[in-house]
Amino acid sequence: RDNLLRTVYALFTKLHKGSPEYNQLAESGDCWYNYFDPGNIPRYGYERIQERHSAELQEVDLLRANLNSQIPKRAASTIHTFAHQSTRIEHNTLSLSSSLSILLALENGLFDTLDSTSIPALALPNLHLPKAETHLPNSDSSQTVELRNHIIANHWVVQNAPHRLGTPGLDLREIQSLNALLLKDTVSEALHKTSWNGPTPLGSYRRSPIRTSGATLTIYPYHLEVPSLLQKWIYWRNETHEKKLLLPLILACHIFIFFQHIHPFLDGNGRVGRVMMMDFMMRQGMLPVVYLAGELDEDIGWYGKAVGRAQDRQAEEFVEGVLRAELGGLRDIRETMKKTTFAPVR
């Protein structure tokens, strides 16, 4: 890892630390970006994967076109499942039934008085939310609010994304606001107040280098590079979407992996990345994907390893997992409709 770091940032050895040239290079993010080139579609294998799975991807496109009126309804019914799976990946131990209990409480309280379509993402972190003990009085409060926050974020996406069909996704301020919401009232909020380089407000970009327990060899960019890299990421996302360089499901995967490699926040990168991916998929008329088959630890291990391999130019396993889940969900809607209607459903 140290040798790779020296290779990635070799240009800095020719500059005096603290000089204007040094600082300009650091803030540009160019060393990290030019070495990893994370938006390079052929280099990371997405074109090859798209070709290999062309038949399944064509089926996805056919189903999402034929089932377009049913997909938002199904997405709404999976809010608590998606939140449970996403927090489970982060080692939240609460059960799926606990997630459903929180959702039902929110539907009879907060969601009943809240018009999510009229609330901008920037206002979400400032919502007055019920305390953890009102949902699950005998459970870990931080895990409860983590799950609660994710359900609220999912609900906002499900209510808003169908009104923005065909658009490329959330902007950076919306992503920052969702990150702040996801971490609100959790143990992570306290950690933000004592982080290296001083307190970091929720939703702000990290102010220090970062390593993750599941990817100790991964080279994440230095904190000074993050703002510029996110600008590059969002420009790439919008341009790739506009030019239709990849099919929507493949692009959703590439957008997510690129974002995860930047790892812009002190915490909550995976959760906000999955919410962002959920939003993008729904804007393209797809179901938001539930990644795991169940509550087994090996499913969680698969997910982390697949993301890591995708960052290392081996994205097939991650894409195949997303494709399986998407196709399975769409086929299930089709079969349900066949049982409840006389109209032919392809």
mmCIF file of C-alpha atoms in Angstrom:
data_model
loop_
_atom_site.group_PDB
_atom_site.id
_atom_site.type_symbol
_atom_site.label_atom_id
_atom_site.label_comp_id
_atom_site.label_asym_id
_atom_site.label_seq_id
_atom_site.Cartn_x
_atom_site.Cartn_y
_atom_site.Cartn_z
ATOM 1 C CA ARG A 1 0.000 0.000 0.000
ATOM 2 C CA ASP A 2 2.814 2.442 0.842
ATOM 3 C CA ASN A 3 4.485 1.765 -2.506
ATOM 4 C CA LEU A 4 1.208 2.398 -4.300
ATOM 5 C CA LEU A 5 0.694 5.633 -2.380
ATOM 6 C CA ARG A 6 4.115 6.840 -3.485
ATOM 7 C CA THR A 7 3.276 5.966 -7.086
ATOM 8 C CA VAL A 8 -0.111 7.690 -7.045
ATOM 9 C CA TYR A 9 1.268 10.868 -5.495
ATOM 10 C CA ALA A 10 4.721 10.893 -7.124
ATOM 11 C CA LEU A 11 4.261 14.431 -8.477
ATOM 12 C CA PHE A 12 4.303 15.836 -4.950
ATOM 13 C CA THR A 13 7.948 14.806 -4.483
ATOM 14 C CA LYS A 14 8.915 17.459 -7.029
ATOM 15 C CA LEU A 15 7.167 20.259 -5.147
ATOM 16 C CA HIS A 16 7.858 22.089 -1.902
ATOM 17 C CA LYS A 17 5.220 21.223 0.703
ATOM 18 C CA GLY A 18 3.047 24.235 1.435
ATOM 19 C CA SER A 19 3.940 26.060 -1.772
ATOM 20 C CA PRO A 20 1.111 27.431 -3.959
ATOM 21 C CA GLU A 21 1.883 24.770 -6.588
ATOM 22 C CA TYR A 22 1.780 22.008 -3.961
ATOM 23 C CA ASN A 23 -1.546 23.208 -2.541
ATOM 24 C CA GLN A 24 -3.046 23.672 -5.985
ATOM 25 C CA LEU A 25 -2.133 20.114 -6.982
ATOM 26 C CA ALA A 26 -3.489 18.754 -3.691
ATOM 27 C CA GLU A 27 -6.826 20.506 -4.080
ATOM 28 C CA SER A 28 -7.186 19.528 -7.743
ATOM 29 C CA GLY A 29 -7.434 15.802 -7.002
ATOM 30 C CA ASP A 30 -5.591 15.188 -10.264
ATOM 31 C CA CYS A 31 -3.009 12.725 -8.909
ATOM 32 C CA TRP A 32 -5.612 10.326 -7.545
ATOM 33 C CA TYR A 33 -8.013 10.855 -10.450
ATOM 34 C CA ASN A 34 -5.447 10.411 -13.202
ATOM 35 C CA TYR A 35 -4.018 7.258 -11.627
ATOM 36 C CA PHE A 36 -7.295 5.444 -10.922
ATOM 37 C CA ASP A 37 -9.333 7.018 -13.752
ATOM 38 C CA PRO A 38 -12.540 5.808 -12.044
ATOM 39 C CA GLY A 39 -14.884 6.969 -14.801
ATOM 40 C CA ASN A 40 -13.131 4.934 -17.494
ATOM 41 C CA ILE A 41 -15.897 2.587 -18.637
ATOM 42 C CA PRO A 42 -13.785 0.056 -20.607
ATOM 43 C CA ARG A 43 -10.972 0.022 -18.033
ATOM 44 C CA TYR A 44 -13.345 -0.978 -15.235
ATOM 45 C CA GLY A 45 -15.030 -3.585 -17.412
ATOM 46 C CA TYR A 46 -18.547 -2.171 -17.606
ATOM 47 C CA GLU A 47 -18.811 -2.377 -21.405
ATOM 48 C CA ARG A 48 -17.760 -6.028 -21.329
ATOM 49 C CA ILE A 49 -20.217 -6.813 -18.537
ATOM 50 C CA GLN A 50 -23.018 -5.073 -20.424
ATOM 51 C CA GLU A 51 -22.312 -7.173 -23.521
ATOM 52 C CA ARG A 52 -22.110 -10.411 -21.543
ATOM 53 C CA HIS A 53 -25.463 -9.815 -19.873
ATOM 54 C CA SER A 54 -27.254 -8.212 -22.816
ATOM 55 C CA ALA A 55 -30.175 -10.675 -22.738
ATOM 56 C CA GLU A 56 -30.944 -10.089 -19.048
ATOM 57 C CA LEU A 57 -30.541 -6.331 -19.461
ATOM 58 C CA GLN A 58 -32.961 -6.338 -22.398
ATOM 59 C CA GLU A 59 -35.450 -8.158 -20.188
ATOM 60 C CA VAL A 60 -35.000 -5.513 -17.485
ATOM 61 C CA ASP A 61 -35.690 -2.764 -20.023
ATOM 62 C CA LEU A 62 -38.783 -4.548 -21.356
ATOM 63 C CA LEU A 63 -40.180 -5.196 -17.885
ATOM 64 C CA ARG A 64 -39.570 -1.694 -16.560
ATOM 65 C CA ALA A 65 -41.366 -0.285 -19.608
ATOM 66 C CA ASN A 66 -44.351 -2.633 -19.259
ATOM 67 C CA LEU A 67 -44.597 -2.334 -15.470
ATOM 68 C CA ASN A 68 -43.935 1.382 -15.144
ATOM 69 C CA SER A 69 -47.177 2.069 -13.269
ATOM 70 C CA GLN A 70 -46.500 -0.687 -10.716
ATOM 71 C CA ILE A 71 -42.826 -0.060 -9.944
ATOM 72 C CA PRO A 72 -43.312 2.992 -7.656
ATOM 73 C CA LYS A 73 -45.923 1.062 -5.661
ATOM 74 C CA ARG A 74 -43.576 -1.886 -5.209
ATOM 75 C CA ALA A 75 -40.733 0.469 -4.275
ATOM 76 C CA ALA A 76 -42.917 2.018 -1.578
ATOM 77 C CA SER A 77 -43.642 -1.439 -0.175
ATOM 78 C CA THR A 78 -39.911 -2.227 0.141
ATOM 79 C CA ILE A 79 -38.868 0.931 2.029
ATOM 80 C CA HIS A 80 -38.339 -0.904 5.311
ATOM 81 C CA THR A 81 -36.675 -3.892 3.619
ATOM 82 C CA PHE A 82 -34.179 -1.695 1.774
ATOM 83 C CA ALA A 83 -33.395 0.237 4.976
ATOM 84 C CA HIS A 84 -32.924 -2.984 6.921
ATOM 85 C CA GLN A 85 -30.587 -4.457 4.317
ATOM 86 C CA SER A 86 -28.554 -1.250 4.026
ATOM 87 C CA THR A 87 -28.073 -0.851 7.779
ATOM 88 C CA ARG A 88 -27.456 -4.587 8.140
ATOM 89 C CA ILE A 89 -24.467 -4.163 5.827
ATOM 90 C CA GLU A 90 -23.144 -1.669 8.408
ATOM 91 C CA HIS A 91 -23.620 -4.298 11.162
ATOM 92 C CA ASN A 92 -26.896 -3.020 12.574
ATOM 93 C CA THR A 93 -28.364 -6.059 14.346
ATOM 94 C CA LEU A 94 -32.036 -5.042 14.431
ATOM 95 C CA SER A 95 -34.453 -7.381 12.675
ATOM 96 C CA LEU A 96 -36.607 -6.876 9.605
ATOM 97 C CA SER A 97 -39.683 -6.919 11.848
ATOM 98 C CA SER A 98 -38.156 -4.047 13.844
ATOM 99 C CA SER A 99 -37.733 -2.116 10.612
ATOM 100 C CA LEU A 100 -41.386 -2.712 9.761
ATOM 101 C CA SER A 101 -42.444 -1.562 13.243
ATOM 102 C CA ILE A 102 -40.549 1.705 12.795
ATOM 103 C CA LEU A 103 -42.082 2.236 9.346
ATOM 104 C CA LEU A 104 -45.620 1.683 10.662
ATOM 105 C CA ALA A 105 -45.017 4.141 13.504
ATOM 106 C CA LEU A 106 -43.720 6.748 11.053
ATOM 107 C CA GLU A 107 -46.689 6.191 8.723
ATOM 108 C CA ASN A 108 -49.047 6.873 11.623
ATOM 109 C CA GLY A 109 -47.039 9.882 12.766
ATOM 110 C CA LEU A 110 -44.409 11.795 10.822
ATOM 111 C CA PHE A 111 -45.380 10.630 7.320
ATOM 112 C CA ASP A 112 -49.059 11.281 8.021
ATOM 113 C CA THR A 113 -48.375 14.990 8.539
ATOM 114 C CA LEU A 114 -45.510 15.390 6.076
ATOM 115 C CA ASP A 115 -45.757 16.005 2.343
ATOM 116 C CA SER A 116 -42.393 14.628 1.257
ATOM 117 C CA THR A 117 -42.823 15.887 -2.306
ATOM 118 C CA SER A 118 -42.839 19.495 -1.066
ATOM 119 C CA ILE A 119 -39.817 19.153 1.232
ATOM 120 C CA PRO A 120 -36.376 19.684 -0.325
ATOM 121 C CA ALA A 121 -33.598 17.319 0.685
ATOM 122 C CA LEU A 122 -31.793 20.241 2.315
ATOM 123 C CA ALA A 123 -34.559 20.452 4.941
ATOM 124 C CA LEU A 124 -34.470 16.767 5.912
ATOM 125 C CA PRO A 125 -31.699 16.975 8.565
ATOM 126 C CA ASN A 126 -33.709 19.658 10.396
ATOM 127 C CA LEU A 127 -36.885 17.612 10.772
ATOM 128 C CA HIS A 128 -38.083 17.126 14.336
ATOM 129 C CA LEU A 129 -37.965 13.343 14.660
ATOM 130 C CA PRO A 130 -39.442 11.023 17.298
ATOM 131 C CA LYS A 131 -37.035 9.638 19.880
ATOM 132 C CA ALA A 132 -35.752 6.087 19.551
ATOM 133 C CA GLU A 133 -37.638 4.809 22.586
ATOM 134 C CA THR A 134 -40.972 5.709 20.983
ATOM 135 C CA HIS A 135 -40.222 3.119 18.295
ATOM 136 C CA LEU A 136 -38.332 0.301 20.024
ATOM 137 C CA PRO A 137 -37.996 1.036 23.755
ATOM 138 C CA ASN A 138 -35.964 -2.096 24.494
ATOM 139 C CA SER A 139 -33.470 -1.827 21.627
ATOM 140 C CA ASP A 140 -30.160 -0.042 21.163
ATOM 141 C CA SER A 141 -31.119 3.609 20.622
ATOM 142 C CA SER A 142 -28.378 4.394 18.083
ATOM 143 C CA GLN A 143 -29.252 1.361 15.948
ATOM 144 C CA THR A 144 -32.936 2.269 16.176
ATOM 145 C CA VAL A 145 -32.431 5.838 14.983
ATOM 146 C CA GLU A 146 -30.021 4.647 12.279
ATOM 147 C CA LEU A 147 -32.801 2.448 10.912
ATOM 148 C CA ARG A 148 -35.395 5.202 11.441
ATOM 149 C CA ASN A 149 -33.269 7.718 9.543
ATOM 150 C CA HIS A 150 -32.762 5.325 6.646
ATOM 151 C CA ILE A 151 -36.501 4.675 6.381
ATOM 152 C CA ILE A 152 -37.139 8.444 6.266
ATOM 153 C CA ALA A 153 -34.498 8.892 3.549
ATOM 154 C CA ASN A 154 -35.972 6.011 1.537
ATOM 155 C CA HIS A 155 -39.480 7.415 1.922
ATOM 156 C CA TRP A 156 -38.318 10.797 0.616
ATOM 157 C CA VAL A 157 -36.687 9.161 -2.429
ATOM 158 C CA VAL A 158 -39.704 6.972 -3.203
ATOM 159 C CA GLN A 159 -41.995 10.004 -3.031
ATOM 160 C CA ASN A 160 -39.797 12.273 -5.145
ATOM 161 C CA ALA A 161 -37.840 10.212 -7.686
ATOM 162 C CA PRO A 162 -40.873 9.167 -9.801
ATOM 163 C CA HIS A 163 -41.519 12.875 -10.462
ATOM 164 C CA ARG A 164 -38.005 13.271 -11.892
ATOM 165 C CA LEU A 165 -37.961 10.462 -14.433
ATOM 166 C CA GLY A 166 -35.041 10.445 -16.837
ATOM 167 C CA THR A 167 -32.915 12.905 -14.859
ATOM 168 C CA PRO A 168 -29.368 11.998 -13.764
ATOM 169 C CA GLY A 169 -29.800 12.133 -10.009
ATOM 170 C CA LEU A 170 -29.212 14.033 -6.793
ATOM 171 C CA ASP A 171 -26.931 17.050 -6.683
ATOM 172 C CA LEU A 172 -24.062 17.332 -4.207
ATOM 173 C CA ARG A 173 -25.948 19.446 -1.670
ATOM 174 C CA GLU A 174 -28.791 16.914 -1.647
ATOM 175 C CA ILE A 175 -26.317 14.083 -1.080
ATOM 176 C CA GLN A 176 -24.725 16.020 1.791
ATOM 177 C CA SER A 177 -28.151 16.601 3.347
ATOM 178 C CA LEU A 178 -29.074 12.933 3.084
ATOM 179 C CA ASN A 179 -25.762 11.991 4.703
ATOM 180 C CA ALA A 180 -26.574 14.353 7.585
ATOM 181 C CA LEU A 181 -30.048 12.836 7.959
ATOM 182 C CA LEU A 182 -28.731 9.266 7.942
ATOM 183 C CA LEU A 183 -26.281 10.009 10.778
ATOM 184 C CA LYS A 184 -28.531 12.257 12.871
ATOM 185 C CA ASP A 185 -28.779 11.207 16.565
ATOM 186 C CA THR A 186 -26.542 8.143 16.031
ATOM 187 C CA VAL A 187 -23.219 7.445 17.749
ATOM 188 C CA SER A 188 -21.572 8.731 14.588
ATOM 189 C CA GLU A 189 -22.814 12.248 15.356
ATOM 190 C CA ALA A 190 -20.764 12.274 18.552
ATOM 191 C CA LEU A 191 -17.700 11.003 16.666
ATOM 192 C CA HIS A 192 -18.032 13.880 14.209
ATOM 193 C CA LYS A 193 -17.620 16.323 17.089
ATOM 194 C CA THR A 194 -14.258 14.846 18.089
ATOM 195 C CA SER A 195 -12.825 14.007 14.670
ATOM 196 C CA TRP A 196 -9.228 14.662 13.682
ATOM 197 C CA ASN A 197 -8.694 18.236 12.399
ATOM 198 C CA GLY A 198 -11.596 19.465 14.518
ATOM 199 C CA PRO A 199 -15.364 18.951 14.637
ATOM 200 C CA THR A 200 -16.957 17.983 11.328
ATOM 201 C CA PRO A 201 -20.621 18.970 10.903
ATOM 202 C CA LEU A 202 -22.873 16.183 9.654
ATOM 203 C CA GLY A 203 -23.073 16.302 5.882
ATOM 204 C CA SER A 204 -19.697 18.023 5.534
ATOM 205 C CA TYR A 205 -16.877 16.355 3.662
ATOM 206 C CA ARG A 206 -14.256 14.634 5.767
ATOM 207 C CA ARG A 207 -11.294 16.666 6.991
ATOM 208 C CA SER A 208 -8.787 13.871 7.327
ATOM 209 C CA PRO A 209 -7.425 10.845 5.434
ATOM 210 C CA ILE A 210 -9.502 7.694 5.784
ATOM 211 C CA ARG A 211 -9.153 3.920 5.800
ATOM 212 C CA THR A 212 -11.946 1.396 6.151
ATOM 213 C CA SER A 213 -11.875 -1.880 8.041
ATOM 214 C CA GLY A 214 -13.131 -3.891 5.077
ATOM 215 C CA ALA A 215 -10.695 -2.435 2.542
ATOM 216 C CA THR A 216 -7.422 -1.728 4.318
ATOM 217 C CA LEU A 217 -5.393 -1.680 1.087
ATOM 218 C CA THR A 218 -7.721 0.650 -0.816
ATOM 219 C CA ILE A 219 -6.264 4.071 -1.599
ATOM 220 C CA TYR A 220 -8.954 6.619 -0.875
ATOM 221 C CA PRO A 221 -8.154 10.209 -1.897
ATOM 222 C CA TYR A 222 -6.847 12.662 0.678
ATOM 223 C CA HIS A 223 -9.443 14.958 2.196
ATOM 224 C CA LEU A 224 -8.168 18.036 0.336
ATOM 225 C CA GLU A 225 -8.951 16.254 -2.934
ATOM 226 C CA VAL A 226 -12.551 15.362 -2.105
ATOM 227 C CA PRO A 227 -14.414 18.524 -3.248
ATOM 228 C CA SER A 228 -12.720 18.568 -6.662
ATOM 229 C CA LEU A 229 -13.174 14.827 -7.132
ATOM 230 C CA LEU A 230 -16.883 15.064 -6.386
ATOM 231 C CA GLN A 231 -17.203 17.786 -9.003
ATOM 232 C CA LYS A 232 -15.460 15.485 -11.493
ATOM 233 C CA TRP A 233 -17.713 12.597 -10.438
ATOM 234 C CA ILE A 234 -20.960 14.509 -10.889
ATOM 235 C CA TYR A 235 -19.851 15.958 -14.238
ATOM 236 C CA TRP A 236 -18.950 12.443 -15.413
ATOM 237 C CA ARG A 237 -22.267 11.034 -14.135
ATOM 238 C CA ASN A 238 -24.347 13.686 -15.880
ATOM 239 C CA GLU A 239 -22.419 13.442 -19.151
ATOM 240 C CA THR A 240 -22.440 9.625 -19.200
ATOM 241 C CA HIS A 241 -26.171 9.617 -18.501
ATOM 242 C CA GLU A 242 -26.916 12.263 -21.139
ATOM 243 C CA LYS A 243 -24.897 10.483 -23.835
ATOM 244 C CA LYS A 244 -26.379 7.080 -22.877
ATOM 245 C CA LEU A 245 -22.924 5.492 -22.825
ATOM 246 C CA LEU A 246 -24.209 2.666 -20.606
ATOM 247 C CA LEU A 247 -27.589 1.075 -19.969
ATOM 248 C CA PRO A 248 -29.220 2.502 -16.813
ATOM 249 C CA LEU A 249 -28.621 -0.506 -14.552
ATOM 250 C CA ILE A 250 -24.939 -0.743 -15.482
ATOM 251 C CA LEU A 251 -24.521 3.006 -15.083
ATOM 252 C CA ALA A 252 -26.182 2.856 -11.654
ATOM 253 C CA CYS A 253 -23.512 0.385 -10.555
ATOM 254 C CA HIS A 254 -20.646 2.436 -11.999
ATOM 255 C CA ILE A 255 -21.941 5.663 -10.402
ATOM 256 C CA PHE A 256 -22.121 3.955 -7.010
ATOM 257 C CA ILE A 257 -18.662 2.346 -7.192
ATOM 258 C CA PHE A 258 -17.020 5.591 -8.359
ATOM 259 C CA PHE A 259 -18.650 7.456 -5.442
ATOM 260 C CA GLN A 260 -17.615 4.809 -2.917
ATOM 261 C CA HIS A 261 -14.013 5.017 -4.089
ATOM 262 C CA ILE A 262 -13.965 8.750 -3.301
ATOM 263 C CA HIS A 263 -15.487 8.062 0.150
ATOM 264 C CA PRO A 264 -16.222 11.752 0.761
ATOM 265 C CA PHE A 265 -17.666 11.575 4.279
ATOM 266 C CA LEU A 266 -16.278 10.673 7.668
ATOM 267 C CA ASP A 267 -19.069 8.092 8.023
ATOM 268 C CA GLY A 268 -22.215 6.977 6.220
ATOM 269 C CA ASN A 269 -20.665 6.679 2.752
ATOM 270 C CA GLY A 270 -22.223 3.287 2.080
ATOM 271 C CA ARG A 271 -25.662 4.251 3.345
ATOM 272 C CA VAL A 272 -25.859 7.530 1.453
ATOM 273 C CA GLY A 273 -24.397 5.834 -1.627
ATOM 274 C CA ARG A 274 -27.138 3.208 -1.553
ATOM 275 C CA VAL A 275 -29.831 5.879 -1.108
ATOM 276 C CA MET A 276 -28.298 7.780 -4.022
ATOM 277 C CA MET A 277 -28.316 4.596 -6.130
ATOM 278 C CA MET A 278 -31.922 3.955 -5.101
ATOM 279 C CA ASP A 279 -32.821 7.447 -6.299
ATOM 280 C CA PHE A 280 -31.003 7.035 -9.622
ATOM 281 C CA MET A 281 -32.600 3.662 -10.347
ATOM 282 C CA MET A 282 -36.092 4.968 -9.630
ATOM 283 C CA ARG A 283 -35.477 7.996 -11.871
ATOM 284 C CA GLN A 284 -34.731 5.512 -14.656
ATOM 285 C CA GLY A 285 -37.939 3.580 -13.977
ATOM 286 C CA MET A 286 -36.292 0.691 -12.129
ATOM 287 C CA LEU A 287 -36.895 -0.877 -8.740
ATOM 288 C CA PRO A 288 -34.505 0.085 -5.949
ATOM 289 C CA VAL A 289 -32.348 -2.957 -5.316
ATOM 290 C CA VAL A 290 -32.212 -4.981 -2.125
ATOM 291 C CA TYR A 291 -28.720 -6.470 -2.159
ATOM 292 C CA LEU A 292 -28.793 -9.340 0.310
ATOM 293 C CA ALA A 293 -30.659 -12.627 0.158
ATOM 294 C CA GLY A 294 -31.274 -12.745 3.889
ATOM 295 C CA GLU A 295 -29.725 -11.915 7.233
ATOM 296 C CA LEU A 296 -26.705 -14.193 6.909
ATOM 297 C CA ASP A 297 -23.248 -12.849 7.674
ATOM 298 C CA GLU A 298 -21.870 -14.337 4.461
ATOM 299 C CA ASP A 299 -24.260 -12.116 2.483
ATOM 300 C CA ILE A 300 -22.751 -9.065 4.167
ATOM 301 C CA GLY A 301 -19.269 -10.371 3.458
ATOM 302 C CA TRP A 302 -20.169 -10.896 -0.196
ATOM 303 C CA TYR A 303 -21.359 -7.323 -0.541
ATOM 304 C CA GLY A 304 -18.223 -5.724 0.906
ATOM 305 C CA LYS A 305 -15.911 -7.910 -1.155
ATOM 306 C CA ALA A 306 -17.886 -7.260 -4.346
ATOM 307 C CA VAL A 307 -17.656 -3.485 -3.846
ATOM 308 C CA GLY A 308 -13.920 -3.744 -3.165
ATOM 309 C CA ARG A 309 -13.329 -5.837 -6.273
ATOM 310 C CA ALA A 310 -15.365 -3.415 -8.383
ATOM 311 C CA GLN A 311 -13.102 -0.579 -7.238
ATOM 312 C CA ASP A 312 -10.204 -2.774 -8.360
ATOM 313 C CA ARG A 313 -11.626 -3.109 -11.907
ATOM 314 C CA GLN A 314 -13.467 -6.380 -11.276
ATOM 315 C CA ALA A 315 -17.068 -5.169 -11.233
ATOM 316 C CA GLU A 316 -18.796 -8.266 -12.603
ATOM 317 C CA GLU A 317 -19.741 -9.796 -9.253
ATOM 318 C CA PHE A 318 -21.272 -6.560 -7.969
ATOM 319 C CA VAL A 319 -23.169 -5.890 -11.196
ATOM 320 C CA GLU A 320 -24.447 -9.469 -11.343
ATOM 321 C CA GLY A 321 -25.775 -9.164 -7.787
ATOM 322 C CA VAL A 322 -27.625 -5.964 -8.649
ATOM 323 C CA LEU A 323 -28.917 -7.449 -11.915
ATOM 324 C CA ARG A 324 -30.191 -10.609 -10.193
ATOM 325 C CA ALA A 325 -32.028 -8.577 -7.577
ATOM 326 C CA GLU A 326 -33.520 -6.177 -10.136
ATOM 327 C CA LEU A 327 -34.659 -8.915 -12.487
ATOM 328 C CA GLY A 328 -36.080 -10.946 -9.614
ATOM 329 C CA GLY A 329 -38.081 -7.987 -8.341
ATOM 330 C CA LEU A 330 -39.473 -7.089 -11.768
ATOM 331 C CA ARG A 331 -40.396 -10.698 -12.538
ATOM 332 C CA ASP A 332 -42.193 -10.902 -9.206
ATOM 333 C CA ILE A 333 -44.282 -7.833 -10.070
ATOM 334 C CA ARG A 334 -45.133 -9.403 -13.435
ATOM 335 C CA GLU A 335 -46.244 -12.670 -11.823
ATOM 336 C CA THR A 336 -48.319 -10.812 -9.243
ATOM 337 C CA MET A 337 -50.053 -8.853 -11.990
ATOM 338 C CA LYS A 338 -50.802 -12.044 -13.935
ATOM 339 C CA LYS A 339 -52.684 -13.352 -10.913
ATOM 340 C CA THR A 340 -54.729 -10.189 -10.461
ATOM 341 C CA THR A 341 -55.544 -9.082 -14.024
ATOM 342 C CA PHE A 342 -56.831 -10.547 -17.258
ATOM 343 C CA ALA A 343 -54.709 -8.183 -19.336
ATOM 344 C CA PRO A 344 -51.612 -9.801 -20.872
ATOM 345 C CA VAL A 345 -48.371 -8.872 -19.138
ATOM 346 C CA ARG A 346 -45.169 -9.580 -21.046
#
